Short mmCIF file of C-alpha atoms (C1' of nucleotides) in Angstrom, two decimals:
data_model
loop_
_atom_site.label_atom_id
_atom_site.label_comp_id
_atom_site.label_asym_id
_atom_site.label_seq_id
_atom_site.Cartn_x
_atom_site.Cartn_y
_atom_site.Cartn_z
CA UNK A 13 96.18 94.70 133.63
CA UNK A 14 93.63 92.09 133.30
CA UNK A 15 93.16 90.51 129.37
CA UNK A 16 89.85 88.64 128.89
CA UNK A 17 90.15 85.29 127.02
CA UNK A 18 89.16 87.03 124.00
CA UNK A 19 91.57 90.16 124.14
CA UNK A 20 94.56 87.48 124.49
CA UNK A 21 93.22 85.41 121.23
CA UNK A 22 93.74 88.70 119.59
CA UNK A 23 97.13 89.66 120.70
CA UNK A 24 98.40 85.93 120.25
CA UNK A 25 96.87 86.11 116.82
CA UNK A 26 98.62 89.84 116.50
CA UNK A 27 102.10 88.76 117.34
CA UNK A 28 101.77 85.72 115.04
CA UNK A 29 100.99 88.25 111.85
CA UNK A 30 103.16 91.25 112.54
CA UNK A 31 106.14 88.80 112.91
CA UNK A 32 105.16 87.61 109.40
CA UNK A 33 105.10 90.50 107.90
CA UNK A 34 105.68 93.34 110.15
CA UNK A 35 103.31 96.10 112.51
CA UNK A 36 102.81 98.48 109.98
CA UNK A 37 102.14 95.85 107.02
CA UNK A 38 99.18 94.28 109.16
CA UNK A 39 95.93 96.14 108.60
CA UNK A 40 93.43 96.12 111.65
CA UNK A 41 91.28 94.16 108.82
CA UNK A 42 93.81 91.57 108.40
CA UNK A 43 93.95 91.14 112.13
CA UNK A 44 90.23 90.41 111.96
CA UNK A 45 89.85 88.03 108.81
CA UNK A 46 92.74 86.16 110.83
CA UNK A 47 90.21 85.87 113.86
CA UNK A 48 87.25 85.74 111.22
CA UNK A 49 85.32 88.95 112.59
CA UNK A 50 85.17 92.13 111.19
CA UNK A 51 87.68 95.20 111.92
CA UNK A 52 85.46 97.25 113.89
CA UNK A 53 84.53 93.97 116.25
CA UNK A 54 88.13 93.91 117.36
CA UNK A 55 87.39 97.55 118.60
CA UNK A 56 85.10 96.25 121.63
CA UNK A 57 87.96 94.32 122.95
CA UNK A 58 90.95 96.82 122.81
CA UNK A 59 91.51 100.98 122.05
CA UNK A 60 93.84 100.69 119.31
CA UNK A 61 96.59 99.21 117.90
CA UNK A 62 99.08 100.64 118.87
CA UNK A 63 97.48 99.20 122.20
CA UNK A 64 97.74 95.77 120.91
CA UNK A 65 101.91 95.96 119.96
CA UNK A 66 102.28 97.65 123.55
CA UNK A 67 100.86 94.37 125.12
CA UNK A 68 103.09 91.86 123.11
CA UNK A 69 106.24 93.43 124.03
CA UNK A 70 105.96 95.18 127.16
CA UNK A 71 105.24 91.47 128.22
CA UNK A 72 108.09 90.03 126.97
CA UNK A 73 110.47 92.99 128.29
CA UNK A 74 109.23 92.37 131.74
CA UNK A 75 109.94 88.68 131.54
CA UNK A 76 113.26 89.59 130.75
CA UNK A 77 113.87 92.41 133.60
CA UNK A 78 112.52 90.24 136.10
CA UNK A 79 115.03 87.59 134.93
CA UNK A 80 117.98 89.94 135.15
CA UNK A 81 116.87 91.28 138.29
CA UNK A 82 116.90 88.12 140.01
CA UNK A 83 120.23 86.77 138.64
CA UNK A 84 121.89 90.08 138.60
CA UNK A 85 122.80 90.36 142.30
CA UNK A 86 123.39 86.20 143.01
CA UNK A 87 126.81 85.07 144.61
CA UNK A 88 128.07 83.25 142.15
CA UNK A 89 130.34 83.18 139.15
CA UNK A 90 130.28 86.26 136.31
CA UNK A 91 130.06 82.85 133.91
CA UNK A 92 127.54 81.29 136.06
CA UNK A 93 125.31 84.36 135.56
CA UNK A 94 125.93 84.61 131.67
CA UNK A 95 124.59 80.74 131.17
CA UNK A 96 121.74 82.01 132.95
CA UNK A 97 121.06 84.92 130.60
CA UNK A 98 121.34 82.62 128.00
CA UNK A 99 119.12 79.94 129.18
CA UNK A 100 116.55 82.63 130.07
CA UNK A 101 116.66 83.69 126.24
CA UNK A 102 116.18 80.92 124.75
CA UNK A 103 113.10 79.69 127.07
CA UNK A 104 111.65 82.87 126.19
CA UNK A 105 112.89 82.24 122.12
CA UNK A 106 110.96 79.05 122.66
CA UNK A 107 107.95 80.12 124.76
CA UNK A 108 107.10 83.73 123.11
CA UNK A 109 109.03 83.25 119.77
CA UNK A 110 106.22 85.68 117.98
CA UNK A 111 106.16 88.20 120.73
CA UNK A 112 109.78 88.70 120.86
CA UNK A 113 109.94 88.78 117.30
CA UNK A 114 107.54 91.62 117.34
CA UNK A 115 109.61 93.02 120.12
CA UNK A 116 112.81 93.17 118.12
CA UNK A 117 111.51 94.60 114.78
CA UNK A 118 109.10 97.21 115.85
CA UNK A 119 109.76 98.66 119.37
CA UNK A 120 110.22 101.80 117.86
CA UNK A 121 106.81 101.73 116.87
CA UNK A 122 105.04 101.97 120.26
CA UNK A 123 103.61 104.96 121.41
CA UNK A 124 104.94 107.12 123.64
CA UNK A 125 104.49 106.11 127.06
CA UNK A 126 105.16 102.51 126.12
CA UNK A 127 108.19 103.20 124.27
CA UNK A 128 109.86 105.30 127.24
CA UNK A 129 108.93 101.99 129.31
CA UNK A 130 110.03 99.94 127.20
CA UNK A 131 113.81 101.93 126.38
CA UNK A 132 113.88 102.18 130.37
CA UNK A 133 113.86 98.36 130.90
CA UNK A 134 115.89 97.79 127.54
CA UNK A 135 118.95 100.30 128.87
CA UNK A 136 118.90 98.75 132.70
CA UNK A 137 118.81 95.43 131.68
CA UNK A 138 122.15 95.89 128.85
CA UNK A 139 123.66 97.78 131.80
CA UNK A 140 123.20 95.19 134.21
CA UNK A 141 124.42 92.62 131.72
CA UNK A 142 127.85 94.82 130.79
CA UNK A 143 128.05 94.72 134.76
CA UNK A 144 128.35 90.68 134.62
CA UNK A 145 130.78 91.03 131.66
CA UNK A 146 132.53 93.83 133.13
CA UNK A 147 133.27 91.75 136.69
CA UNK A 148 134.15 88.93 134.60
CA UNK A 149 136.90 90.51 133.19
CA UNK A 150 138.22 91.93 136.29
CA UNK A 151 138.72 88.37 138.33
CA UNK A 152 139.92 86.72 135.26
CA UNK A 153 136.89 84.95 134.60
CA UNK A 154 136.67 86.08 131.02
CA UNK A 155 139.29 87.44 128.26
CA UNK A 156 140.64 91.20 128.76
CA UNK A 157 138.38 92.81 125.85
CA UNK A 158 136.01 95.60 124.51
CA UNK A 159 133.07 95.26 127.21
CA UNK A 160 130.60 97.18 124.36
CA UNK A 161 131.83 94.92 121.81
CA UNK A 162 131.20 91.54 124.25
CA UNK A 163 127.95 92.69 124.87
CA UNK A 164 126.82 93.22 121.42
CA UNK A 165 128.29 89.94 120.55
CA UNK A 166 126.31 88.10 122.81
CA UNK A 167 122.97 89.98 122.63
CA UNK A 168 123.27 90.16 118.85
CA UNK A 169 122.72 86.34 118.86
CA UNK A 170 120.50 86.09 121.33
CA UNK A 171 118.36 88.49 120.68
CA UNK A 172 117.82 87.26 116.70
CA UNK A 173 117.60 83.34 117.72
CA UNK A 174 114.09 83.37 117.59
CA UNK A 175 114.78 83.37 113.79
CA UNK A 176 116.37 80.34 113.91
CA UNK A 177 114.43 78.31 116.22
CA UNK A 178 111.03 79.09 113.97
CA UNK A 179 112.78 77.01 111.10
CA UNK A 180 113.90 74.42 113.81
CA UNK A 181 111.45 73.55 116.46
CA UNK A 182 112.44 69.91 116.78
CA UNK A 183 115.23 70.96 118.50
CA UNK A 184 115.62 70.17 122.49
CA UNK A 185 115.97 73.09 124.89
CA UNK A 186 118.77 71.20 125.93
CA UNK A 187 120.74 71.02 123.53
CA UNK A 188 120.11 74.57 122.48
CA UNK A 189 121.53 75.45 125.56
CA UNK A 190 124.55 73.05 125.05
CA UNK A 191 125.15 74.54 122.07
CA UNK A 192 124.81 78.48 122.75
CA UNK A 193 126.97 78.05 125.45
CA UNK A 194 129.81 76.56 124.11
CA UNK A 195 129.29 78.67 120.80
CA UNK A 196 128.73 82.14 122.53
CA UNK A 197 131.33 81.25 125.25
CA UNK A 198 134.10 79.03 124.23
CA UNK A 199 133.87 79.82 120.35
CA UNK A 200 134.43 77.78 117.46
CA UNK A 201 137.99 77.12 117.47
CA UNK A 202 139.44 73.90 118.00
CA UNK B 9 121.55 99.56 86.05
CA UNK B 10 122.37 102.92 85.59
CA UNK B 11 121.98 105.74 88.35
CA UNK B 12 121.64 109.33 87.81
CA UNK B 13 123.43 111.49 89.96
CA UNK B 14 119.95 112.61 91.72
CA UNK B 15 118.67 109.13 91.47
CA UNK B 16 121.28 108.38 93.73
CA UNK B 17 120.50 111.32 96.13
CA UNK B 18 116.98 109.61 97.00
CA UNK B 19 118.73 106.34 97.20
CA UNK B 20 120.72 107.09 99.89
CA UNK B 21 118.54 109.58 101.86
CA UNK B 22 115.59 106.90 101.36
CA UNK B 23 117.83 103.96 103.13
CA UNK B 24 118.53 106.44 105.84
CA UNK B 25 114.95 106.89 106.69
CA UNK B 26 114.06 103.46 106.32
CA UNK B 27 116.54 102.70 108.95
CA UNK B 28 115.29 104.99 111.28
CA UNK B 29 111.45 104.25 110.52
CA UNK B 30 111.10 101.19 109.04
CA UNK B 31 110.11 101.02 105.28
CA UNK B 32 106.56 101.13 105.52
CA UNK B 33 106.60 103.91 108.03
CA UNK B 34 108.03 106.46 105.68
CA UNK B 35 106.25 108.11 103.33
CA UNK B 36 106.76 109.54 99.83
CA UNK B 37 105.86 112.72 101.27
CA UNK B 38 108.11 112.39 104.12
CA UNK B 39 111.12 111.30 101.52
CA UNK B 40 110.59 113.99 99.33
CA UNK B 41 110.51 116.74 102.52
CA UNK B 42 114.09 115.68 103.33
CA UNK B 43 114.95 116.04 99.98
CA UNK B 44 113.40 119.25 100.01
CA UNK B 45 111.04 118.76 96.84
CA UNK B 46 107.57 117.76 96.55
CA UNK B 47 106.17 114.16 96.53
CA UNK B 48 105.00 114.30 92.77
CA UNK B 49 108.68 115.43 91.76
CA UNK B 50 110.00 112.41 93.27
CA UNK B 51 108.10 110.13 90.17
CA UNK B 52 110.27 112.45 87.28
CA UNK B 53 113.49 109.67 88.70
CA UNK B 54 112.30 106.99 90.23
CA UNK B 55 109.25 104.44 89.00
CA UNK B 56 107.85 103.32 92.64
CA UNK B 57 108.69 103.43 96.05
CA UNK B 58 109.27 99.80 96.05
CA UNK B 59 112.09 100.75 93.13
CA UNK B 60 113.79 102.41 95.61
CA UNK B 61 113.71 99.60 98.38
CA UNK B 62 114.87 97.18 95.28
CA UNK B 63 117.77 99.27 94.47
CA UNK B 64 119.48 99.62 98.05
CA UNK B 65 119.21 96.33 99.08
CA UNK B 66 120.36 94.38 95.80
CA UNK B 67 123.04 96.67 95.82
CA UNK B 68 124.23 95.29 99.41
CA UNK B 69 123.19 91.68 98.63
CA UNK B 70 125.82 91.63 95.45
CA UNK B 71 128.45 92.93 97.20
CA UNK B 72 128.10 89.77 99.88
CA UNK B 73 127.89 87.71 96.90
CA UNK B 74 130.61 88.48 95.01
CA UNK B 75 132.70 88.39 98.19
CA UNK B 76 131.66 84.89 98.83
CA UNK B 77 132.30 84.01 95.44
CA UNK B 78 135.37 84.82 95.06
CA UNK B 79 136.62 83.89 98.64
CA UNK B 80 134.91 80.26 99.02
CA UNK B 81 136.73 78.28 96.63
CA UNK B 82 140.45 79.58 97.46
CA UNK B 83 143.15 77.19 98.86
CA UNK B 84 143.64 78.71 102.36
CA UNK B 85 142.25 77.45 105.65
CA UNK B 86 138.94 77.26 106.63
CA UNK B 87 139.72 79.63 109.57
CA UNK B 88 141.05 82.34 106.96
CA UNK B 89 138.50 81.66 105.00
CA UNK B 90 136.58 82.98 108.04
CA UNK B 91 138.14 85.70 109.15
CA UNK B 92 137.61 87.35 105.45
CA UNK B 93 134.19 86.57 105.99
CA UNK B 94 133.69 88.88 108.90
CA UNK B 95 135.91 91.38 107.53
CA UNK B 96 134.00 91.93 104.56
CA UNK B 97 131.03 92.31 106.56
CA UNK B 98 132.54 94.46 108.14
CA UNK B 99 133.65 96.44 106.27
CA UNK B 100 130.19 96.72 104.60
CA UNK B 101 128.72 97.68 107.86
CA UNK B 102 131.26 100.49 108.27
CA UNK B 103 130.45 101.67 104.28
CA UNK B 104 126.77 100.55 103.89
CA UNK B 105 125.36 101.38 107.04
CA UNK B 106 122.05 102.47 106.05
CA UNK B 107 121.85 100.44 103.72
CA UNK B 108 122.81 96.84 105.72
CA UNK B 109 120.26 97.59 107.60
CA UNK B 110 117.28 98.02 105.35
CA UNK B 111 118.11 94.48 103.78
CA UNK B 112 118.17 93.23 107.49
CA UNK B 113 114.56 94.84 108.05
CA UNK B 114 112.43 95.15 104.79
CA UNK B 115 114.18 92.59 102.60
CA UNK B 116 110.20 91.31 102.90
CA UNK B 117 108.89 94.12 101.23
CA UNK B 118 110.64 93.50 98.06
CA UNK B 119 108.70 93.31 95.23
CA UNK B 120 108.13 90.10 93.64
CA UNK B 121 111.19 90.00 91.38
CA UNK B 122 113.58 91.43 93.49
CA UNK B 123 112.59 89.58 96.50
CA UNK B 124 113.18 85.99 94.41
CA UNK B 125 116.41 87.38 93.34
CA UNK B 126 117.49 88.60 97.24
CA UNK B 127 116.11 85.46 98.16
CA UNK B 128 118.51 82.84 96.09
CA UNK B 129 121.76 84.96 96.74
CA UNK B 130 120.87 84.83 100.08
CA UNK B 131 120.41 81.12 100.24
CA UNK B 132 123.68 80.48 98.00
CA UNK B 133 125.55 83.03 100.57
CA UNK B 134 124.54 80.67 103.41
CA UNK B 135 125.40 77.27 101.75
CA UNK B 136 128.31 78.27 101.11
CA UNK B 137 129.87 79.35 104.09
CA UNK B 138 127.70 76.54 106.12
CA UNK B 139 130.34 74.60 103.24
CA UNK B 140 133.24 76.45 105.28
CA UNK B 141 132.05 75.45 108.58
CA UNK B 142 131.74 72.31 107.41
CA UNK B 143 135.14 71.74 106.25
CA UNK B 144 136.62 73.42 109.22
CA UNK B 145 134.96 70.82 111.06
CA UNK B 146 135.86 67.97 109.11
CA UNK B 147 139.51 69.30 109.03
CA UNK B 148 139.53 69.28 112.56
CA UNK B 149 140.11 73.38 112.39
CA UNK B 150 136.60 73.66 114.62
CA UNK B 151 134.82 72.11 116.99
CA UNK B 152 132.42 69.27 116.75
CA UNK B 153 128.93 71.31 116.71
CA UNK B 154 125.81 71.60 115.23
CA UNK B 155 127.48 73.19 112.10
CA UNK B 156 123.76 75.21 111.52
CA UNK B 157 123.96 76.69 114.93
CA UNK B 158 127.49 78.12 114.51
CA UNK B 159 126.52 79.43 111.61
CA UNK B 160 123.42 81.26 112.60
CA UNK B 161 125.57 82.33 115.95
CA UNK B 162 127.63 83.86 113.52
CA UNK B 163 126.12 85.28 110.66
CA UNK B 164 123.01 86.95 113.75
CA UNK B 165 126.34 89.46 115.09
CA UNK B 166 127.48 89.81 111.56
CA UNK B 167 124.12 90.79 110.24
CA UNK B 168 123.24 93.08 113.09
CA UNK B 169 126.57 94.74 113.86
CA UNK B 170 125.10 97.99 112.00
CA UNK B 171 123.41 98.62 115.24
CA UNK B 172 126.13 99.06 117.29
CA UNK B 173 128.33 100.89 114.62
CA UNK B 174 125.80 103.15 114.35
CA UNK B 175 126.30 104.22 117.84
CA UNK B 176 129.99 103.85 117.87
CA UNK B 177 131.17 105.42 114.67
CA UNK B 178 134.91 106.05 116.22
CA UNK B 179 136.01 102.96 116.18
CA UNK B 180 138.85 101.89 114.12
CA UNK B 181 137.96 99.35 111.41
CA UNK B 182 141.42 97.11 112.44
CA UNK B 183 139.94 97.33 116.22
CA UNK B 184 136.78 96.12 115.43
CA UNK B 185 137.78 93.55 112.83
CA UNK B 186 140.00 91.85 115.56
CA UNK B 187 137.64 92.22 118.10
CA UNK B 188 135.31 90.40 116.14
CA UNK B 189 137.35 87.70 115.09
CA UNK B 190 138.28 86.84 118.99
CA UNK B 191 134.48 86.88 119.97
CA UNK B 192 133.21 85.03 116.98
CA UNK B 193 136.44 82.59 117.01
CA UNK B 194 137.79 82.19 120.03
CA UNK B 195 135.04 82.97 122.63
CA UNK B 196 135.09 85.45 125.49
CA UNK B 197 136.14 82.89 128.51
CA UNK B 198 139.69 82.54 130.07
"C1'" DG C 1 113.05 118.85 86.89
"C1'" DT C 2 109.82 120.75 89.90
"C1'" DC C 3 105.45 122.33 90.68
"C1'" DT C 4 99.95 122.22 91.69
"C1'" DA C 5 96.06 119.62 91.52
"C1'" DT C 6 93.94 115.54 91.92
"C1'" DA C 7 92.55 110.54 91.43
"C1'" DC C 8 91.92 106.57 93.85
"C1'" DC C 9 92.45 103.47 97.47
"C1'" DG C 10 93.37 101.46 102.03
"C1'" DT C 11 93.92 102.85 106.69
"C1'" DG C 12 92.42 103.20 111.84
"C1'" DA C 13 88.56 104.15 114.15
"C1'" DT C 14 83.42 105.28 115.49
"C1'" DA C 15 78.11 105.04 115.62
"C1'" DG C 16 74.39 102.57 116.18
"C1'" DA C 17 71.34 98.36 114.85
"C1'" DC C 18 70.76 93.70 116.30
"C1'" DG D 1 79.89 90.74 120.90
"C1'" DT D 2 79.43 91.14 116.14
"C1'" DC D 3 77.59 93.39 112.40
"C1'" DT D 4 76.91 97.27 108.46
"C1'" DA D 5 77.77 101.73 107.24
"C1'" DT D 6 80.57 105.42 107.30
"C1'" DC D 7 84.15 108.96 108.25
"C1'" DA D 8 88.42 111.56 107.99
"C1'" DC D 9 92.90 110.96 106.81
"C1'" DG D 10 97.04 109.87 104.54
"C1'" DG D 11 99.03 106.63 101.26
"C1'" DT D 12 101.10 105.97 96.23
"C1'" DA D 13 100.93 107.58 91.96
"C1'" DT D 14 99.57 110.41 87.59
"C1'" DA D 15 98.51 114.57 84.50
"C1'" DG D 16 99.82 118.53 82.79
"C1'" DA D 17 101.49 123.55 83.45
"C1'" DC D 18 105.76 125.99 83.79
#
DNA sequence: GTCTATACCGTGATAGAC
DNA sequence: GTCTATCACGGTATAGAC
């Protein structure tokens, strides 16, 4: 799909205001006063709005499949994969922090073809992760426990950091990573 | 604040549909249908539909608070301190589900007064366990981290675990609770 | 306490001038 | 590509009969 220069204006703008305040709390004339034009001038650069939300995160949802897909079947450690899941969601907390905010709070309001899209690549990618956990376990790599419960526990946080980072963008990828790791990995415990 | 028995009734079966929908995305009309009366009939026990959203998430918010309150200045370890953190929350998740999860979502759509309120227990609630962390730390109970980062990494599962109790209503609350306290604590590596 | 009827407003979206 | 004007619909909420 090709997006003029003005159709991704609109969409950035979107993703900015329904993360403030949600999809269905953002009228199509909000959108517009945003982008100073009027609603129905929006309406010669995309269908609807529903069209709009389906843009935002069915972008971000592919960044993260292709991620997983490429990691996924590597040689190397179950923990060397997991650091790479988590550096991969925090570039994308830091690169797309609207979009995936938009992506978390109102997937369920896509329409229909979007949404079975978008459940598709959400179900293969948690399976492919509770793979990584799930080999883990088996060579010893990581702690015999409740592979669901693992999973939550790390996508959870993940997931939900973009509401962190937008009250602390001074902070260094780097040390984000640092951090996450140890935190998500080794705990808190001394 | 007194609640009548019916009152109560749309209470509950409001916070369920705002889970599933989103609070903007359900109607009065569609609230009153699964209550099987009439829109207009809803207005003879509740003033607004913003009442409503009031009402099931200050409930939730004062049980965290009290729970902090009374936990945060006992004499036990940091640690302990802790693990009845995530219990509670637990627990809450387990008894509130529907109702956990419409403070996660819509706390925004408060109305002025509530919101204000929601907002300063939630800010107290943070303090004072980022207080815990901090003593842990000092105390040489946890690690040396970024004490705002462990507490985001923990509060973001906390917050969210409705979503996978939802799904996995069998568990046992002991399970779960130790689970938790492994992942959270201790990490998931070897 | 529930109903019917209705007021009033904001919504997403379209038509057609410029 | 943006505008004004407009439409059909569904939203919250109220009045008043029963």
């Amino acid at each position: 799909m090709k997006l003029t220069r003005r159709k991704l204006e609109i969409v950035a703008t979107a993703a900015k205001l329904f993360r403030k305040k949600g999809y269905n709390a953002v009228s199509m004339r909000d959108l517009a006063q945003a982008l100073e034009i009027k609603a129905a001038s929006l309406y010669n650069h995309i269908n609807s709005k529903q069209e709009i939300l389906g843009i935002i995160i069915l972008d971000v949802a592919e960044n993260f499949t292709q991620h997983m897909n490429s990691v996924s079947p590597e040689n190397i450690s179950s923990i060397k994969k997991l650091e790479s899941v988590i550096e991969n969601h925090i570039q994308i907390t830091i690169e797309k922090t609207d979009a995936l905010a938009c992506l978390n709070n109102d997937w369920m309001h896509l329409e229909k073809l979007d949404l079975e899209n978008y459940l598709m690549m959400r179900n293969t990618y948690e399976a492919k992760m509770r793979n990584i956990i799930e080999q883990g376990i088996q060579q010893k790599e990581l702690q015999e426990r409740n592979i669901d419960l693992v999973l939550f526990s790390l996508l959870s946080t993940l997931r939900t950091l973009h509401l962190w980072y937008s009250k602390n963008k001074e902070v260094s990828p780097q040390l984000l990573f640092e951090e996450m790791k140890q935190n998500l990995l080794h705990g808190i415990i001394r």
